[in-house]
Amino acid sequence: MIDIKFLRENPDVVRASQKGRGENVELVDQILAIDEIKRAAINEFELLRQEQNVLSKSVGAAKGDEKTALLANAKELADKVKAADSKRGEIEEQAKQLVMQLSNLLDTEAPIGGEEDFVTIEHIGTPRDFTKDGFEPKDHVELGKLLGAIDTERGAKVAGSRSYYLTGAGAMLEFALVNYAIQSALKNGFTPVIPPVLVNPSAMEGTGFLGQAAENVYRIEKDDVYLVGTSEVPLAAMHMDEILPADKLPMRYAGYSSCFRREAGTYGKDTRGIIRVHQFDKVEMFSFCKPEEAKEEHKRLLQWEKDFLNAMEIPYRVIDVASGDLGSSATRKFDIEAWIPTQGAYREVTSTSNCTEYQARRLNIRYKDADGTKAIATLNGTLVAIPRMIVAILENHQNADGTVNVPAALQPFLGTAKLELV
RNA sequence: GGAGGACUCGCAUAGCGGCCGAGUGCACCGGUCUUGAAAACCGGCAGGUGAAAGCCUCGUGGGUUCAAAUCCCACGUCCUCCGCCA
C-alpha cells in the first residue's frame, strides 16, 4: 500500500511509477478525487459526533421537562450521526479499494520495460563444454530416471500434470539442500522457521498475492483459507499488526515450507520435468528492517543467494528484473538464473525482492524507535527452491554414464561424492 | 463433531448503561536520594488520525439506546470436558 500522504504530495512520482510498470495511471487521479471526498465526509461525521457527545452528556445530567426536551433533540441528532457515519464508512471503503490497487513505487534504478528488458548484472562461472568432455548431456528427467531420483510418470498418475515423486537420491538431495541452506542461514543470523502453509485471507491479501497473482493461488473455499505459493506469505504476516522494537532490527527469518502454485496460464511451458510444478519445497529468506537500510539488506540477500549457487558450483547470471515484470509489492527485484545445459539457457532459480514499506503498510507492521512509530521495510529472497536446484545440479554435474558428482558443500550432508545409477 | 467458560493499555487484574479511553499491581523509562546499587519517593508509560480542538479504538462485525467496556446477536481466538484421530 502506498502512503496516501506521499501520494497527495507527489502524485507525479506515483503516476510515473504506474506508467513504468505498464499499469493504470488514471488510478492516481481517481484516488486523489475520492480522497478529497473522504476527508470531507470524515469531517462532517466528526463534527456531528462531537455535538452528539456533548448533548449526550447533558442529557445524563438533566432532569424532568428539561430532560424530555433534550431527548427529543438528541434523538434527531442520533439519526444524522448514523447517516453521516455510514456515508463515511462507504467512502472510506471505496477509497481503500482503490489505494490497494496501486503497486509499489518503482526503484529509480530498476530497468524500465517488459519481461525481456532485464539488465544482466554479471555472469559467474562458465557453462561447461560437453563437446570437449565428449558426450551429449542428458536432461534432468532422464538423469532422474537413471538415478531413481525423480518419477514424473507416477506423479502424473497420482496427482496430475506438473506433479512428481522425489525418490531415493532425489529425496536425499532435498534433505541435503535444505540442511545446507538452513545451516548457512543460521550462520548469517536468520531464525529458522517452519511456517503454516494454510493461511487466512488477510495474510494473503496483506502480502499482495490476491491482486494480479490471484489466479495462481490455491483456495480452499470451504474453510476460507489459502495454500501459500511461498513462505514469504506466512513469514511476512507473522508480525501482522505488531510494532517491532528498532534495536531488534533487522529481523531475519529463514522459512522452510512447501509451496503451492496453480500455474494457470502456463500450459505448454516447461511441461517436461520438474522446472515448473504445482508443489515444491523451498527455503526462503525474509527480512524486516528500517526503510533506510532496505537497499543494503537487498544486496546482502542477493549475496547470500550467490553464495549458495557458488557452493553448488553452478554457472549462473544475475539479472535486474525490468519494471513490467516485478510483483506488485516489489520496488526492485534481482533474479539468479542458473545455466541449464540441455536447454542451452539460463533459468530462474532464485529471486530477491525489496518491498520497502509497501507490504508492511498493508499488514500493519511498524517499528518503534526514539522518534516514534514508523512503517518498516520487508524483503524476501529464495535461498533454495528444491526442484530447480536439483535440475541444475543433475544437469551440470553429470558424467557420461549418467552418474552425477555431488558438490563438495553437499557431500557431508549426502554422505557421498557421487550419485550412482540404480 | 457435542457441552461449558473466557477475551480490557507489555503482563496480571478492576470496571454500576452516563462521573471510563478506562482504576490498581507488576514490568519498563526519566528524576530525587546514594560512593554505587537496592529500597523509598516524584513523574511518565496503548495506538491511530488531525495544525489544533476533536474524532476513533476495551477480540471482530452488527444491533438496542439520546448515550455501550458494560445489554442483545453473529463470527473469531483461547481454555476445560466428551467423542474421534495422527
Coordinates of C-alpha atoms (C1' of nucleotides) in Angstrom, one line a residue:
Chain A
M1 CA 0.0 0.0 0.0
I2 CA 1.3 3.4 -0.9
D3 CA 1.3 6.1 1.8
I4 CA -1.7 8.3 0.9
K5 CA 0.1 11.4 2.2
F6 CA 3.0 10.7 -0.1
L7 CA 0.5 10.3 -3.0
R8 CA -1.1 13.6 -2.2
E9 CA 2.2 15.4 -2.2
N10 CA 3.8 13.6 -5.1
P11 CA 1.2 12.4 -7.5
D12 CA 3.6 12.7 -10.4
V13 CA 6.0 10.2 -8.9
V14 CA 3.2 7.7 -8.4
R15 CA 2.0 8.3 -12.0
A16 CA 5.4 7.7 -13.4
S17 CA 5.8 4.5 -11.4
Q18 CA 2.5 3.1 -12.6
K19 CA 3.4 4.0 -16.1
G20 CA 6.8 2.3 -15.8
R21 CA 5.1 -0.8 -14.7
G22 CA 2.6 -0.7 -17.5
E23 CA -0.2 -0.3 -15.0
N24 CA -3.2 2.1 -14.7
V25 CA -2.0 5.7 -14.4
E26 CA -5.5 7.2 -14.1
L27 CA -5.9 5.3 -10.8
V28 CA -3.8 8.1 -9.2
D29 CA -6.3 10.8 -10.1
Q30 CA -9.3 8.6 -9.1
I31 CA -7.6 8.2 -5.7
L32 CA -6.9 11.9 -5.3
A33 CA -10.6 12.7 -6.1
I34 CA -12.0 10.2 -3.7
D35 CA -9.5 11.3 -1.1
E36 CA -11.0 14.8 -1.1
I37 CA -14.5 13.4 -0.7
K38 CA -13.4 11.1 2.0
R39 CA -11.8 13.8 4.1
A40 CA -14.9 16.0 3.8
A41 CA -17.1 13.0 4.9
I42 CA -14.9 12.3 7.9
N43 CA -15.0 16.0 8.8
E44 CA -18.8 16.1 8.7
F45 CA -19.1 13.0 10.7
E46 CA -16.7 14.1 13.4
L47 CA -18.4 17.5 13.9
L48 CA -21.8 15.8 14.3
R49 CA -20.3 13.2 16.6
Q50 CA -18.8 15.9 18.7
E51 CA -22.1 17.6 19.0
Q52 CA -23.7 14.3 20.0
N53 CA -21.2 13.6 22.6
V54 CA -21.7 17.0 24.2
L55 CA -25.5 16.6 24.1
S56 CA -25.5 13.1 25.4
K57 CA -23.6 14.3 28.5
S58 CA -26.1 17.0 29.2
V59 CA -29.0 14.5 28.9
G60 CA -27.4 12.4 31.6
A61 CA -27.2 15.4 33.9
A62 CA -30.7 16.8 33.2
K63 CA -34.0 16.0 34.9
G64 CA -37.7 16.3 34.3
D65 CA -39.0 18.5 31.5
E66 CA -35.6 19.7 30.6
K67 CA -34.5 16.1 30.0
T68 CA -37.5 15.4 27.8
A69 CA -36.7 18.3 25.6
L70 CA -33.1 17.4 25.3
L71 CA -34.0 13.8 24.5
A72 CA -36.1 14.9 21.5
N73 CA -33.1 16.9 20.2
A74 CA -30.7 14.1 20.8
K75 CA -32.8 11.6 19.0
E76 CA -32.9 13.7 15.9
L77 CA -29.2 14.2 16.1
A78 CA -28.6 10.5 16.5
D79 CA -30.2 9.8 13.1
K80 CA -28.0 12.4 11.5
V81 CA -24.9 10.9 13.1
K82 CA -25.8 7.5 11.9
A83 CA -26.3 8.7 8.3
A84 CA -23.0 10.6 8.3
D85 CA -21.2 7.6 9.8
S86 CA -22.4 5.1 7.2
K87 CA -21.7 7.5 4.4
R88 CA -18.2 8.0 5.7
G89 CA -17.7 4.2 6.0
E90 CA -18.8 3.6 2.4
I91 CA -16.4 6.2 1.0
E92 CA -13.5 5.0 3.2
E93 CA -14.0 1.5 1.9
Q94 CA -14.1 2.7 -1.7
A95 CA -11.0 4.8 -1.2
K96 CA -9.2 1.8 0.3
Q97 CA -10.1 -0.4 -2.5
L98 CA -8.6 2.0 -5.0
V99 CA -5.4 2.6 -3.0
M100 CA -4.9 -1.2 -2.6
Q101 CA -4.8 -1.5 -6.3
L102 CA -1.7 0.7 -6.6
S103 CA 1.6 -1.2 -6.9
N104 CA 4.7 -0.3 -5.0
L105 CA 6.7 2.6 -6.3
L106 CA 9.5 1.6 -8.7
D107 CA 13.0 2.0 -7.6
T108 CA 14.5 4.7 -9.8
E109 CA 17.4 2.3 -10.7
A110 CA 15.1 -0.5 -11.9
P111 CA 15.2 -1.0 -15.6
I112 CA 12.0 0.1 -17.4
G113 CA 10.3 -2.3 -19.8
G114 CA 8.7 -5.8 -20.1
E115 CA 9.9 -9.3 -19.3
E116 CA 12.6 -9.1 -22.0
D117 CA 14.1 -5.8 -20.9
F118 CA 16.0 -7.1 -17.8
V119 CA 19.6 -5.9 -17.4
T120 CA 22.3 -8.6 -16.8
I121 CA 24.4 -7.5 -13.9
E122 CA 27.0 -10.3 -14.0
H123 CA 27.9 -13.8 -15.2
I124 CA 29.5 -16.1 -12.7
G125 CA 31.2 -19.3 -13.8
T126 CA 31.4 -20.7 -17.3
P127 CA 28.9 -23.1 -18.9
R128 CA 30.5 -26.5 -19.2
D129 CA 31.7 -27.5 -22.7
F130 CA 30.2 -31.0 -23.2
T131 CA 31.7 -31.4 -26.6
K132 CA 35.1 -31.1 -25.0
D133 CA 34.0 -33.7 -22.4
G134 CA 33.0 -35.9 -25.3
F135 CA 29.3 -36.6 -24.6
E136 CA 25.8 -35.3 -25.0
P137 CA 24.3 -34.1 -21.8
K138 CA 21.2 -35.8 -20.6
D139 CA 18.3 -33.8 -19.3
H140 CA 17.2 -34.0 -15.7
V141 CA 14.2 -36.2 -16.5
E142 CA 16.5 -38.8 -18.0
L143 CA 19.1 -38.5 -15.3
G144 CA 16.4 -38.6 -12.6
K145 CA 15.2 -41.9 -14.0
L146 CA 18.7 -43.4 -14.2
L147 CA 19.4 -42.4 -10.7
G148 CA 16.0 -43.4 -9.3
A149 CA 15.7 -39.8 -8.1
I150 CA 12.7 -38.3 -9.9
D151 CA 9.5 -40.0 -11.0
T152 CA 7.2 -37.7 -13.0
E153 CA 5.2 -40.5 -14.6
R154 CA 3.8 -41.8 -11.3
G155 CA 3.5 -38.2 -10.1
A156 CA 1.1 -37.6 -13.0
K157 CA -0.7 -40.8 -12.3
V158 CA -1.4 -39.9 -8.7
A159 CA -1.7 -36.1 -8.7
G160 CA -1.9 -35.0 -12.3
S161 CA 0.3 -32.9 -14.5
R162 CA 3.2 -31.0 -13.0
S163 CA 3.4 -33.5 -10.2
Y164 CA 6.3 -35.7 -9.3
Y165 CA 7.9 -38.0 -6.8
L166 CA 11.4 -37.4 -5.4
T167 CA 12.7 -40.9 -4.6
G168 CA 16.0 -42.3 -3.2
A169 CA 18.8 -40.0 -4.2
G170 CA 16.3 -37.3 -5.2
A171 CA 14.7 -37.3 -1.7
M172 CA 18.2 -37.4 -0.1
L173 CA 19.2 -34.5 -2.3
E174 CA 16.3 -32.4 -0.9
F175 CA 17.3 -33.1 2.7
A176 CA 20.9 -32.2 1.9
L177 CA 20.0 -29.0 0.2
V178 CA 17.6 -28.0 3.0
N179 CA 20.2 -28.8 5.7
Y180 CA 22.9 -26.9 4.0
A181 CA 20.6 -24.0 3.4
I182 CA 19.4 -23.8 7.0
Q183 CA 23.0 -24.2 8.2
S184 CA 24.2 -21.2 6.1
A185 CA 21.1 -19.2 7.1
L186 CA 21.9 -19.8 10.8
K187 CA 25.4 -18.5 10.2
N188 CA 24.0 -15.4 8.7
G189 CA 21.8 -14.6 11.6
F190 CA 18.5 -16.0 10.4
T191 CA 16.0 -17.6 12.7
P192 CA 14.8 -20.9 11.1
V193 CA 11.1 -21.2 10.8
I194 CA 8.6 -23.8 9.7
P195 CA 5.5 -21.7 9.0
P196 CA 1.9 -22.6 8.3
V197 CA 1.2 -23.1 4.6
L198 CA -2.5 -22.7 5.0
V199 CA -3.3 -19.1 5.7
N200 CA -6.3 -16.8 6.1
P201 CA -7.4 -14.2 3.6
S202 CA -5.9 -11.3 5.5
A203 CA -2.4 -12.8 5.4
M204 CA -2.7 -13.5 1.6
E205 CA -4.2 -10.1 0.9
G206 CA -1.7 -8.2 3.0
T207 CA 1.3 -9.7 1.3
G208 CA -0.1 -8.7 -2.1
F209 CA -0.9 -12.1 -3.6
L210 CA -4.6 -11.6 -4.2
G211 CA -4.1 -8.9 -6.8
Q212 CA -2.6 -9.7 -10.2
A213 CA -1.2 -13.0 -8.9
A214 CA -4.5 -14.3 -7.5
E215 CA -5.1 -16.8 -10.3
N216 CA -2.0 -18.7 -9.2
V217 CA -3.2 -19.2 -5.7
Y218 CA -5.0 -22.3 -4.4
R219 CA -8.0 -21.5 -2.3
I220 CA -9.8 -23.9 0.0
E221 CA -13.2 -22.4 -0.3
K222 CA -15.0 -24.4 2.3
D223 CA -12.7 -23.2 5.1
D224 CA -11.8 -19.8 3.6
V225 CA -8.1 -20.4 3.6
Y226 CA -5.4 -20.3 1.0
L227 CA -2.4 -22.5 0.3
V228 CA 0.7 -20.4 0.1
G229 CA 2.9 -20.2 -3.0
T230 CA 5.9 -19.2 -0.9
S231 CA 6.6 -19.0 2.8
E232 CA 7.1 -15.3 2.2
V233 CA 3.4 -15.1 3.0
P234 CA 3.4 -16.6 6.5
L235 CA 6.8 -15.0 7.3
A236 CA 5.6 -11.5 6.4
A237 CA 2.2 -12.0 8.1
M238 CA 3.9 -13.4 11.2
H239 CA 4.3 -9.9 12.6
M240 CA 1.0 -8.5 11.2
D241 CA -0.5 -5.8 13.5
E242 CA 2.7 -5.6 15.5
I243 CA 5.2 -2.9 16.4
L244 CA 8.7 -4.2 16.4
P245 CA 11.5 -2.7 18.6
A246 CA 14.1 -0.8 16.5
D247 CA 17.0 -2.4 18.3
K248 CA 16.0 -5.9 17.2
L249 CA 16.2 -4.9 13.5
P250 CA 17.0 -6.3 11.1
M251 CA 14.9 -9.4 12.0
R252 CA 15.7 -12.2 9.6
Y253 CA 13.8 -15.4 9.2
A254 CA 14.6 -18.5 7.1
G255 CA 11.3 -20.3 6.3
Y256 CA 11.2 -23.9 5.1
S257 CA 7.9 -24.9 3.6
S258 CA 6.0 -26.5 0.8
C259 CA 4.8 -24.1 -1.8
F260 CA 1.7 -24.5 -4.0
R261 CA 1.2 -22.9 -7.3
R262 CA -1.7 -23.3 -9.8
E263 CA 0.5 -22.4 -12.7
A264 CA -2.6 -21.1 -14.5
G265 CA -1.8 -19.7 -17.9
T266 CA 1.4 -21.7 -18.3
Y267 CA 0.0 -24.5 -20.4
G268 CA 2.7 -25.8 -22.7
K269 CA 5.5 -24.1 -20.8
D270 CA 8.1 -26.3 -19.2
T271 CA 5.8 -29.3 -19.3
R272 CA 8.7 -31.7 -19.2
G273 CA 10.3 -32.5 -15.8
I274 CA 10.3 -30.5 -12.6
I275 CA 11.1 -27.0 -13.7
R276 CA 7.5 -25.8 -13.2
V277 CA 5.4 -27.8 -10.8
H278 CA 2.3 -27.4 -8.6
Q279 CA 4.1 -28.2 -5.3
F280 CA 7.7 -27.9 -4.2
D281 CA 9.7 -27.2 -1.1
K282 CA 11.8 -24.0 -0.6
V283 CA 13.9 -22.3 1.9
E284 CA 13.1 -18.6 1.8
M285 CA 14.9 -15.7 3.5
F286 CA 12.7 -12.9 4.9
S287 CA 13.9 -9.7 6.5
F288 CA 12.3 -6.9 8.4
C289 CA 14.5 -3.8 8.5
K290 CA 14.4 0.0 8.6
P291 CA 13.5 1.6 5.3
E292 CA 16.8 3.4 5.0
E293 CA 18.6 0.1 5.3
A294 CA 16.5 -1.8 2.8
K295 CA 18.8 -1.3 -0.2
E296 CA 21.8 -2.6 1.7
E297 CA 19.8 -5.5 3.0
H298 CA 18.6 -6.3 -0.5
K299 CA 22.3 -6.6 -1.6
R300 CA 23.0 -8.8 1.3
L301 CA 20.1 -11.2 0.4
L302 CA 21.4 -11.3 -3.2
Q303 CA 24.9 -12.1 -1.9
W304 CA 23.7 -15.0 0.2
E305 CA 21.9 -16.3 -2.8
K306 CA 25.1 -16.1 -4.8
D307 CA 27.0 -17.8 -2.1
F308 CA 24.6 -20.7 -2.3
L309 CA 24.9 -21.0 -6.1
N310 CA 28.7 -20.8 -5.8
A311 CA 28.7 -23.6 -3.2
M312 CA 26.7 -25.7 -5.7
E313 CA 29.3 -25.0 -8.3
I314 CA 26.8 -24.0 -10.9
P315 CA 27.3 -21.3 -13.6
Y316 CA 24.8 -18.5 -13.4
R317 CA 23.9 -14.9 -14.1
V318 CA 22.3 -12.2 -12.1
I319 CA 19.6 -10.1 -13.7
D320 CA 18.0 -6.8 -12.7
V321 CA 14.3 -7.5 -13.4
A322 CA 12.5 -4.9 -15.5
S323 CA 9.6 -2.8 -14.2
G324 CA 6.9 -4.6 -16.0
D325 CA 7.9 -8.0 -14.6
L326 CA 8.1 -7.1 -10.9
G327 CA 5.5 -8.3 -8.5
S328 CA 3.2 -5.6 -7.2
S329 CA 4.9 -5.4 -3.9
A330 CA 8.5 -5.1 -5.2
T331 CA 10.3 -1.9 -5.8
R332 CA 13.2 -3.8 -7.3
K333 CA 14.0 -7.5 -8.0
F334 CA 17.1 -9.5 -8.7
D335 CA 16.8 -12.9 -10.2
I336 CA 19.6 -15.5 -10.3
E337 CA 19.4 -17.7 -13.3
A338 CA 21.3 -21.0 -13.4
W339 CA 22.8 -22.4 -16.6
I340 CA 20.7 -25.4 -17.7
P341 CA 22.9 -27.3 -20.3
T342 CA 20.2 -29.2 -22.1
Q343 CA 18.2 -26.0 -22.6
G344 CA 21.2 -24.0 -23.5
A345 CA 19.8 -21.2 -21.4
Y346 CA 19.9 -19.6 -18.0
R347 CA 16.7 -20.3 -16.0
E348 CA 15.5 -18.6 -12.9
V349 CA 16.4 -20.4 -9.7
T350 CA 16.2 -17.7 -7.1
S351 CA 14.7 -14.3 -6.8
T352 CA 15.0 -11.5 -4.2
S353 CA 12.7 -8.5 -3.9
N354 CA 12.8 -5.3 -1.9
C355 CA 9.2 -4.5 -0.9
T356 CA 10.2 -1.3 1.0
E357 CA 7.2 -0.3 3.2
Y358 CA 4.6 -1.5 0.8
Q359 CA 3.8 -4.9 2.3
A360 CA 4.3 -3.7 5.9
R361 CA 1.8 -1.0 5.4
R362 CA -0.8 -3.5 4.2
L363 CA 0.0 -5.8 7.0
N364 CA 0.2 -3.0 9.6
I365 CA 3.7 -3.8 10.7
R366 CA 5.7 -1.0 12.2
Y367 CA 8.8 -0.4 14.2
K368 CA 9.4 2.0 17.1
D369 CA 12.5 4.0 17.9
A370 CA 13.1 7.1 19.9
D371 CA 11.5 9.3 17.3
G372 CA 8.2 7.4 17.2
T373 CA 6.4 4.6 15.3
K374 CA 7.1 4.2 11.6
A375 CA 6.4 1.8 8.8
I376 CA 9.0 -1.0 8.4
A377 CA 10.6 -2.4 5.2
T378 CA 10.3 -6.0 4.2
L379 CA 12.5 -8.0 1.8
N380 CA 12.5 -11.6 0.7
G381 CA 14.8 -13.9 -1.2
T382 CA 15.0 -17.5 -2.2
L383 CA 17.8 -19.4 -0.6
V384 CA 16.9 -22.6 -2.4
A385 CA 13.9 -23.8 -4.4
I386 CA 14.4 -27.6 -4.4
P387 CA 13.3 -28.9 -7.8
R388 CA 15.0 -26.2 -9.8
M389 CA 18.2 -26.6 -7.8
I390 CA 18.0 -30.4 -8.3
V391 CA 17.6 -29.8 -12.1
A392 CA 20.7 -27.6 -12.1
I393 CA 22.8 -29.9 -10.1
L394 CA 21.9 -33.1 -12.0
E395 CA 22.4 -31.5 -15.4
N396 CA 25.6 -29.5 -14.7
H397 CA 27.4 -32.2 -12.7
Q398 CA 26.5 -35.3 -14.8
N399 CA 29.0 -37.8 -16.1
A400 CA 28.9 -39.6 -19.4
D401 CA 27.5 -42.7 -17.8
G402 CA 24.6 -40.9 -16.1
T403 CA 26.1 -40.7 -12.6
V404 CA 26.3 -37.3 -11.0
N405 CA 29.1 -35.7 -9.0
V406 CA 28.0 -34.1 -5.7
P407 CA 29.2 -30.6 -5.0
A408 CA 31.7 -30.5 -2.1
A409 CA 29.4 -28.4 0.1
L410 CA 26.7 -31.1 -0.1
Q411 CA 28.8 -34.1 0.4
P412 CA 28.8 -34.0 4.2
F413 CA 25.0 -33.9 4.2
L414 CA 24.6 -36.5 1.5
G415 CA 27.3 -38.8 2.7
T416 CA 28.6 -39.4 -0.8
A417 CA 30.6 -37.7 -3.5
K418 CA 28.7 -39.3 -6.4
L419 CA 25.1 -40.2 -7.1
E420 CA 25.1 -43.7 -8.6
L421 CA 22.8 -45.4 -11.1
V422 CA 20.2 -47.7 -9.7
Chain B
rG1 C1' -18.4 -33.0 16.0
rG2 C1' -21.1 -32.1 21.2
rA3 C1' -21.2 -29.2 26.1
rG4 C1' -19.4 -25.3 29.0
rG5 C1' -16.1 -20.8 30.2
rA6 C1' -13.1 -16.6 28.8
rC7 C1' -11.4 -12.4 25.6
rU8 C1' -10.0 -4.7 28.9
rC9 C1' -3.5 -0.2 27.8
rG10 C1' 3.7 -5.3 27.8
rC11 C1' 1.8 -9.0 31.9
rA12 C1' -1.9 -9.6 35.8
rU13 C1' -6.4 -7.6 37.1
rA14 C1' -10.8 -3.6 38.5
rG15 C1' -14.8 -1.8 36.0
rC16 C1' -22.6 0.4 38.5
rG17 C1' -25.7 1.8 30.7
rG18 C1' -23.8 8.4 31.6
rC19 C1' -18.6 10.8 36.7
rC20 C1' -14.5 5.2 31.8
rG21 C1' -10.1 6.0 26.9
rA22 C1' -10.6 3.3 31.4
rG23 C1' -8.6 2.4 38.2
rU24 C1' -4.8 -0.8 40.7
rG25 C1' -0.3 -4.1 40.9
rC26 C1' 4.0 -5.7 38.3
rA27 C1' 7.3 -4.7 34.4
rC28 C1' 9.5 -0.6 31.8
rC29 C1' 11.6 4.7 31.2
rG30 C1' 13.2 9.5 33.5
rG31 C1' 14.3 12.1 38.2
rU32 C1' 15.4 12.8 43.7
rC33 C1' 18.2 10.4 47.5
rU34 C1' 23.1 7.2 47.5
rU35 C1' 30.3 6.5 46.6
rG36 C1' 27.4 2.9 43.5
rA37 C1' 23.1 -0.2 43.9
rA38 C1' 18.7 -1.8 46.4
rA39 C1' 14.6 0.4 48.9
rA40 C1' 11.7 4.7 49.3
rC41 C1' 9.6 8.9 46.9
rC42 C1' 8.2 12.1 42.4
rG43 C1' 6.9 11.9 37.3
rG44 C1' 6.0 9.3 32.6
rC45 C1' 4.0 4.9 30.4
rA46 C1' -1.6 1.9 24.4
rG47 C1' -2.4 3.1 19.4
rG48 C1' -4.4 5.7 15.0
rU49 C1' -5.8 10.4 12.7
rG50 C1' -5.5 15.6 12.8
rA51 C1' -2.1 22.0 12.6
rA52 C1' -5.2 22.0 16.7
rA53 C1' -9.9 21.4 19.0
rG54 C1' -11.5 16.9 18.4
rC55 C1' -12.7 12.1 16.5
rC56 C1' -11.8 6.7 16.5
rU57 C1' -10.2 2.0 19.0
rC58 C1' -11.9 -2.3 25.7
rG59 C1' -11.2 -9.7 20.2
rU60 C1' -14.0 -8.5 15.2
rG61 C1' -18.6 -7.1 12.9
rG62 C1' -23.7 -5.8 13.6
rG63 C1' -27.9 -4.3 16.8
rU64 C1' -30.6 -1.8 21.1
rU65 C1' -30.2 3.3 23.3
rC66 C1' -30.0 10.3 23.4
rA67 C1' -25.7 7.6 25.5
rA68 C1' -22.3 0.8 25.3
rA69 C1' -16.1 -1.9 28.0
rU70 C1' -21.0 -2.6 30.4
rC71 C1' -27.3 -5.1 27.3
rC72 C1' -28.5 -8.4 22.7
rC73 C1' -26.9 -11.2 18.1
rA74 C1' -23.2 -13.3 14.8
rC75 C1' -18.3 -14.6 13.9
rG76 C1' -13.1 -15.3 15.6
rU77 C1' -9.5 -16.9 19.1
rC78 C1' -8.1 -19.3 23.5
rC79 C1' -9.2 -22.7 27.7
rU80 C1' -11.8 -27.1 30.1
rC81 C1' -14.7 -31.7 29.5
rC82 C1' -16.8 -35.6 26.0
rG83 C1' -16.3 -38.1 21.1
rC84 C1' -13.0 -39.2 17.0
rC85 C1' -7.9 -39.3 15.4
rA86 C1' -2.3 -38.7 13.6

